[in-house]
Amino acid sequence: MKTIIAACSQNLSGSRASIQTALRTLLAVPWPSQRDVRSALQLLAVLQWVLSFLLLGTVSLLLLIYLLFTSLWLIPVLYLAWIICDWDTPEKGGRRLPCLRRWTVWKHFRDYFPVKLVKTHDLSPSHNYIIGSHPHGILCVGAFCNFITGSTGFEELFPGIRSFLTTLAGNFRLPVFREYLMSGGLCPVTRRAIGYLLSQKGTGNAVAIVIGGAAESLSCRPGVTTLILKNRKGFVRMALRHGAFLVPSFSFGENDLFRQVVFEEGSWMRSVQRRFQKMMGFAPCLFYGRGLTSGQSRGLLPYSRPITTVVGEPVAVPKVENPSRELVDRYHELYIHALLKLFNENKTKYGLSESDELHIL
């Protein structure tokens, strides 16, 4: 009996010693600093955004199709019925949720790069505006962060102005993803949707349009400031029809977030990209950024590079129901002049040299 008690005592002593050793080892491990925690939160905020835009629509569609063949078939049926009843909502102002725009996640998203919004002139709430957003980049990070989230203080810088951002109409045909987009204030880049915001919701509305679109994303790479704008005049015609002032904006650093394999004009891969763009509305780009584990690895996350979006001086536009081609050309030239002025006055402040030029195609 004494032998058993002695053995048990030795085991307890050994276990106690092992636990103490484990605790000492655990306490010796350095705890993550506040900086490490902030960096992790910023990385996760960007990750959820990238995954949402690249996968949410497709995954939701596949999930609903799968549920149709299970005992939960009523869920996709009811949701399909809801979409049919709600089909026109994206083109009638959408369904903004202020709480989602003020989501704390967007502050971590902003700080990852970081993104900054700079105001150069006031915007009066007594007018409506079309904001031209340049350049497109790969994923329009600057436009999204500034005009959809409240993290950079758009509403504080421009009191009385409600900002919206346009995107491909096809995105609003994807289940669940359409709700996600509308909740932030995104709307289809169609005449009907933009016209509704500029005519049916009073004044103080600012509709941001990434004018270069998919074609511009094909030339996106660091150190290149080329815009597709010379023959893009539809936004000017819309502004004239509704008397909306034109406002140029430029996101310095947008093209530095990813690396892209750019195919030369005339190559067969470039022609494939162009054809795909005409059929689907967006261009398939071969790009990469950083990975999840480190900044040196490759993945789909954008690099941490500062983005500064400068909002320029508004160009006053009269209301003309049926503007002539000459009038459209005139205000298109005025807009380009205002954009070039904005770029040249701010380029040296935000990472470019005095010799850098803005090329407009």
XYZ file of C-alpha atoms in Angstrom:
361
model
C 0.000 0.000 0.000
C 2.826 2.365 0.895
C 4.411 1.550 -2.437
C 1.217 2.502 -4.297
C 0.892 5.754 -2.343
C 4.544 6.623 -3.058
C 4.068 5.934 -6.776
C 0.961 8.115 -6.873
C 2.831 10.891 -5.058
C 5.665 10.705 -7.561
C 3.183 10.823 -10.470
C 1.398 13.832 -8.971
C 4.706 15.566 -8.364
C 5.781 14.809 -11.919
C 2.464 16.046 -13.327
C 2.665 19.187 -11.210
C 6.177 19.807 -12.454
C 5.104 19.234 -16.047
C 2.208 21.674 -15.700
C 4.480 24.287 -14.134
C 6.998 23.803 -16.937
C 4.260 24.151 -19.560
C 2.950 27.321 -17.909
C 6.444 28.819 -17.757
C 6.937 27.994 -21.460
C 3.564 29.517 -22.329
C 4.301 32.686 -20.386
C 7.692 32.946 -22.049
C 6.069 33.137 -25.491
C 5.743 36.827 -26.478
C 2.126 37.963 -26.712
C 1.090 39.731 -29.909
C 1.444 43.492 -29.682
C -1.351 45.930 -30.463
C 0.359 46.599 -33.769
C 0.282 42.891 -34.645
C -3.407 42.670 -33.759
C -4.210 45.732 -35.892
C -2.269 44.303 -38.826
C -4.136 40.995 -38.547
C -7.520 42.746 -38.439
C -6.609 44.861 -41.451
C -5.529 41.787 -43.394
C -8.768 39.962 -42.538
C -10.851 43.000 -43.546
C -9.223 43.096 -46.978
C -9.497 39.307 -47.327
C -13.262 39.296 -46.721
C -13.678 42.111 -49.253
C -11.678 40.354 -51.973
C -13.471 37.038 -51.379
C -16.853 38.784 -51.398
C -16.264 40.417 -54.761
C -14.634 37.417 -56.387
C -16.655 34.535 -54.940
C -19.829 35.586 -53.092
C -22.065 35.739 -56.169
C -20.868 32.480 -57.724
C -20.836 30.523 -54.449
C -24.334 31.770 -53.545
C -25.685 30.752 -56.946
C -24.182 27.265 -56.712
C -25.456 26.853 -53.149
C -29.016 27.784 -54.126
C -28.929 25.345 -57.043
C -27.712 22.606 -54.703
C -30.455 23.340 -52.179
C -33.081 22.882 -54.894
C -32.320 19.146 -54.852
C -32.441 18.759 -51.075
C -35.145 18.868 -48.421
C -34.448 22.615 -48.121
C -35.706 23.298 -51.670
C -38.247 25.830 -50.369
C -35.446 28.283 -49.441
C -34.148 28.875 -53.020
C -37.726 28.864 -54.360
C -38.795 31.615 -51.961
C -35.620 33.592 -52.629
C -36.156 33.309 -56.397
C -39.687 34.622 -55.943
C -38.252 37.509 -53.904
C -35.733 38.387 -56.622
C -38.473 38.426 -59.270
C -40.552 40.838 -57.166
C -37.462 42.893 -56.329
C -35.912 42.847 -59.820
C -36.119 46.596 -60.515
C -34.892 47.776 -57.114
C -31.206 48.113 -58.120
C -32.219 50.566 -60.873
C -34.452 52.533 -58.522
C -31.931 53.713 -55.990
C -31.154 50.346 -54.451
C -31.453 49.666 -50.738
C -28.758 51.481 -48.768
C -28.021 50.377 -45.207
C -26.199 53.165 -43.324
C -25.149 50.725 -40.590
C -23.265 48.592 -43.124
C -21.530 51.647 -44.592
C -20.324 52.514 -41.076
C -19.193 48.941 -40.370
C -16.002 48.902 -38.257
C -14.462 46.436 -40.713
C -14.161 49.243 -43.264
C -11.917 51.241 -40.930
C -9.502 48.297 -40.801
C -9.866 48.016 -44.594
C -8.970 51.712 -44.970
C -5.955 51.471 -42.677
C -4.484 48.445 -44.488
C -3.377 50.562 -47.480
C -4.146 53.268 -46.111
C -6.828 55.084 -48.145
C -7.303 58.839 -47.824
C -9.904 61.199 -49.290
C -8.874 64.764 -50.149
C -11.355 67.575 -50.815
C -10.328 70.505 -52.993
C -13.713 72.261 -53.486
C -17.126 72.285 -51.853
C -20.089 70.439 -53.360
C -23.399 72.205 -52.809
C -26.350 70.032 -51.698
C -28.559 72.046 -54.059
C -27.097 70.217 -57.087
C -26.628 66.639 -58.240
C -23.239 65.382 -59.423
C -21.577 62.773 -61.584
C -18.141 62.019 -60.174
C -15.698 60.574 -62.664
C -13.469 58.081 -60.838
C -9.992 57.463 -62.310
C -8.146 55.174 -62.790
C -10.002 51.860 -62.789
C -7.126 49.746 -61.491
C -7.899 46.061 -60.930
C -10.590 46.151 -58.227
C -11.410 49.894 -57.828
C -10.259 49.963 -54.204
C -10.143 53.779 -53.945
C -13.616 54.275 -55.418
C -15.154 51.603 -53.185
C -13.542 52.776 -49.962
C -14.316 56.472 -50.489
C -17.761 56.430 -52.094
C -19.338 53.309 -50.543
C -17.927 53.062 -47.020
C -17.971 55.861 -44.501
C -14.435 55.133 -43.354
C -12.744 58.084 -45.106
C -15.323 60.670 -44.053
C -17.049 61.511 -47.347
C -20.244 62.655 -45.610
C -18.247 64.839 -43.207
C -16.156 66.418 -45.969
C -19.187 66.959 -48.213
C -22.152 67.547 -45.870
C -25.544 66.997 -47.459
C -24.143 64.861 -50.296
C -25.119 61.185 -50.680
C -22.573 59.159 -52.644
C -23.325 56.202 -54.894
C -21.020 54.030 -56.993
C -21.931 52.281 -60.236
C -20.823 48.787 -61.252
C -21.672 46.208 -63.911
C -25.394 45.506 -64.200
C -24.685 41.769 -64.393
C -23.537 41.777 -60.756
C -27.105 42.500 -59.657
C -28.337 39.284 -61.246
C -26.301 37.173 -58.834
C -28.202 36.029 -55.713
C -27.136 37.381 -52.313
C -24.349 39.378 -53.989
C -26.953 41.846 -55.276
C -28.150 42.472 -51.712
C -24.567 43.006 -50.563
C -23.940 45.551 -53.318
C -27.182 47.480 -52.827
C -26.705 47.722 -49.069
C -23.573 49.796 -49.601
C -25.049 52.148 -52.193
C -23.895 50.499 -55.405
C -26.158 50.655 -58.455
C -25.949 49.385 -62.048
C -24.033 51.505 -64.531
C -27.104 51.920 -66.767
C -28.933 54.995 -68.051
C -32.052 54.040 -66.145
C -30.304 53.594 -62.787
C -28.176 56.729 -63.055
C -31.116 58.750 -64.400
C -33.246 57.678 -61.431
C -30.649 58.846 -58.916
C -30.244 62.176 -60.702
C -33.946 62.914 -61.202
C -36.096 60.994 -58.707
C -34.248 61.416 -55.414
C -34.049 65.202 -55.139
C -30.689 66.977 -54.979
C -27.468 66.272 -53.116
C -26.788 62.995 -54.931
C -23.305 62.189 -56.236
C -23.061 59.199 -58.587
C -19.480 57.986 -59.028
C -18.701 56.271 -62.333
C -15.414 54.487 -63.035
C -15.372 55.766 -66.595
C -12.439 53.762 -67.962
C -14.160 50.496 -67.099
C -12.928 47.065 -68.083
C -10.913 48.342 -71.051
C -8.800 50.488 -68.749
C -8.096 47.608 -66.360
C -6.218 45.786 -69.154
C -3.490 48.444 -69.076
C -3.295 48.725 -65.301
C 0.220 48.392 -63.936
C 2.513 50.337 -61.577
C 4.037 53.496 -63.001
C 1.496 53.786 -65.835
C -1.143 56.518 -65.801
C -3.193 55.836 -68.922
C -6.938 56.497 -68.986
C -9.583 55.349 -71.458
C -11.613 58.539 -71.763
C -11.334 60.183 -75.176
C -14.366 58.390 -76.643
C -16.251 57.873 -73.375
C -18.917 60.583 -73.564
C -22.068 58.875 -72.320
C -21.571 60.216 -68.783
C -21.391 63.771 -70.157
C -24.641 63.285 -72.064
C -26.300 61.984 -68.884
C -25.013 65.002 -66.952
C -26.472 67.403 -69.537
C -29.862 65.683 -69.581
C -30.211 65.994 -65.823
C -28.212 69.165 -65.187
C -25.761 67.266 -62.980
C -22.399 68.917 -62.421
C -19.326 66.940 -63.503
C -16.659 66.312 -60.855
C -13.268 64.724 -61.663
C -11.521 62.548 -59.089
C -8.215 60.710 -59.241
C -6.962 57.933 -56.953
C -3.188 58.198 -56.760
C -1.667 54.784 -56.029
C -4.580 52.715 -57.388
C -2.427 51.093 -60.069
C 0.222 50.037 -57.532
C -1.934 47.486 -55.685
C -1.427 44.533 -58.026
C 0.995 43.238 -60.637
C -0.542 42.312 -63.963
C 0.658 40.407 -67.011
C -0.033 42.990 -69.730
C -0.316 41.645 -73.269
C 0.726 43.914 -76.110
C -1.842 45.348 -78.491
C -2.229 43.051 -81.493
C -1.301 39.856 -79.629
C -3.747 36.952 -79.656
C -4.147 37.052 -75.885
C -5.076 40.732 -76.056
C -7.702 39.965 -78.693
C -9.135 37.213 -76.462
C -9.391 39.705 -73.603
C -11.136 42.249 -75.836
C -13.666 39.713 -77.125
C -14.414 38.465 -73.625
C -14.871 42.063 -72.484
C -17.416 42.765 -75.244
C -19.390 39.613 -74.467
C -19.326 39.640 -70.658
C -18.800 43.310 -69.807
C -15.542 42.777 -67.922
C -12.023 41.834 -68.953
C -10.181 38.733 -67.686
C -6.919 40.025 -66.225
C -3.945 37.903 -65.218
C -2.875 39.627 -62.025
C -1.431 38.803 -58.635
C -0.806 40.540 -55.352
C 0.496 39.406 -51.989
C -0.394 36.207 -50.201
C -2.084 35.754 -46.846
C 1.020 34.640 -44.951
C 3.495 37.368 -45.925
C 4.027 40.366 -48.170
C 6.678 38.445 -50.114
C 4.355 35.578 -51.072
C 2.002 35.759 -54.067
C -1.760 35.665 -53.882
C -4.918 37.644 -54.615
C -4.669 40.214 -51.837
C -3.665 43.748 -52.858
C -0.296 45.060 -51.771
C -0.289 47.531 -48.916
C 0.242 50.762 -50.858
C -1.193 54.195 -49.966
C -4.145 55.420 -52.038
C -5.107 59.085 -52.033
C -8.334 60.005 -53.814
C -8.491 63.693 -54.675
C -11.908 65.122 -55.574
C -11.580 68.088 -57.904
C -13.506 71.207 -58.851
C -17.032 70.662 -60.209
C -17.766 71.676 -63.800
C -21.132 73.462 -63.926
C -23.434 71.806 -66.466
C -26.761 73.178 -67.770
C -29.841 71.007 -68.078
C -30.475 70.181 -71.748
C -32.995 67.441 -72.450
C -31.619 66.594 -75.898
C -28.006 67.797 -75.997
C -26.338 68.092 -79.389
C -23.099 66.315 -80.224
C -21.272 69.630 -80.231
C -22.522 70.473 -76.744
C -21.506 67.031 -75.444
C -18.034 67.437 -76.990
C -17.665 70.863 -75.426
C -18.387 69.699 -71.880
C -16.348 66.552 -72.431
C -13.354 68.781 -73.205
C -14.064 70.915 -70.136
C -14.137 67.778 -68.005
C -10.818 66.501 -69.414
C -9.256 69.922 -68.793
C -10.456 69.857 -65.154
C -9.118 66.295 -64.721
C -5.700 67.190 -66.153
C -5.535 70.226 -63.886
C -6.404 68.071 -60.875
C -3.741 65.490 -61.788
C -0.954 68.004 -62.454
C -1.617 70.020 -59.295
C -1.504 66.962 -57.029
C 0.818 64.386 -58.631
C 3.989 65.424 -56.782
C 2.115 65.453 -53.460
C 1.091 61.803 -53.736
C 3.981 59.758 -55.039
C 4.505 60.853 -58.662
C 7.265 62.978 -60.136
C 6.950 66.278 -61.951
C 7.735 64.558 -65.256
C 4.854 62.043 -64.972
C 2.052 62.695 -67.409
C -1.542 61.562 -67.662
C -2.164 59.825 -70.982
C -5.749 59.864 -72.246
C -6.747 57.415 -74.964
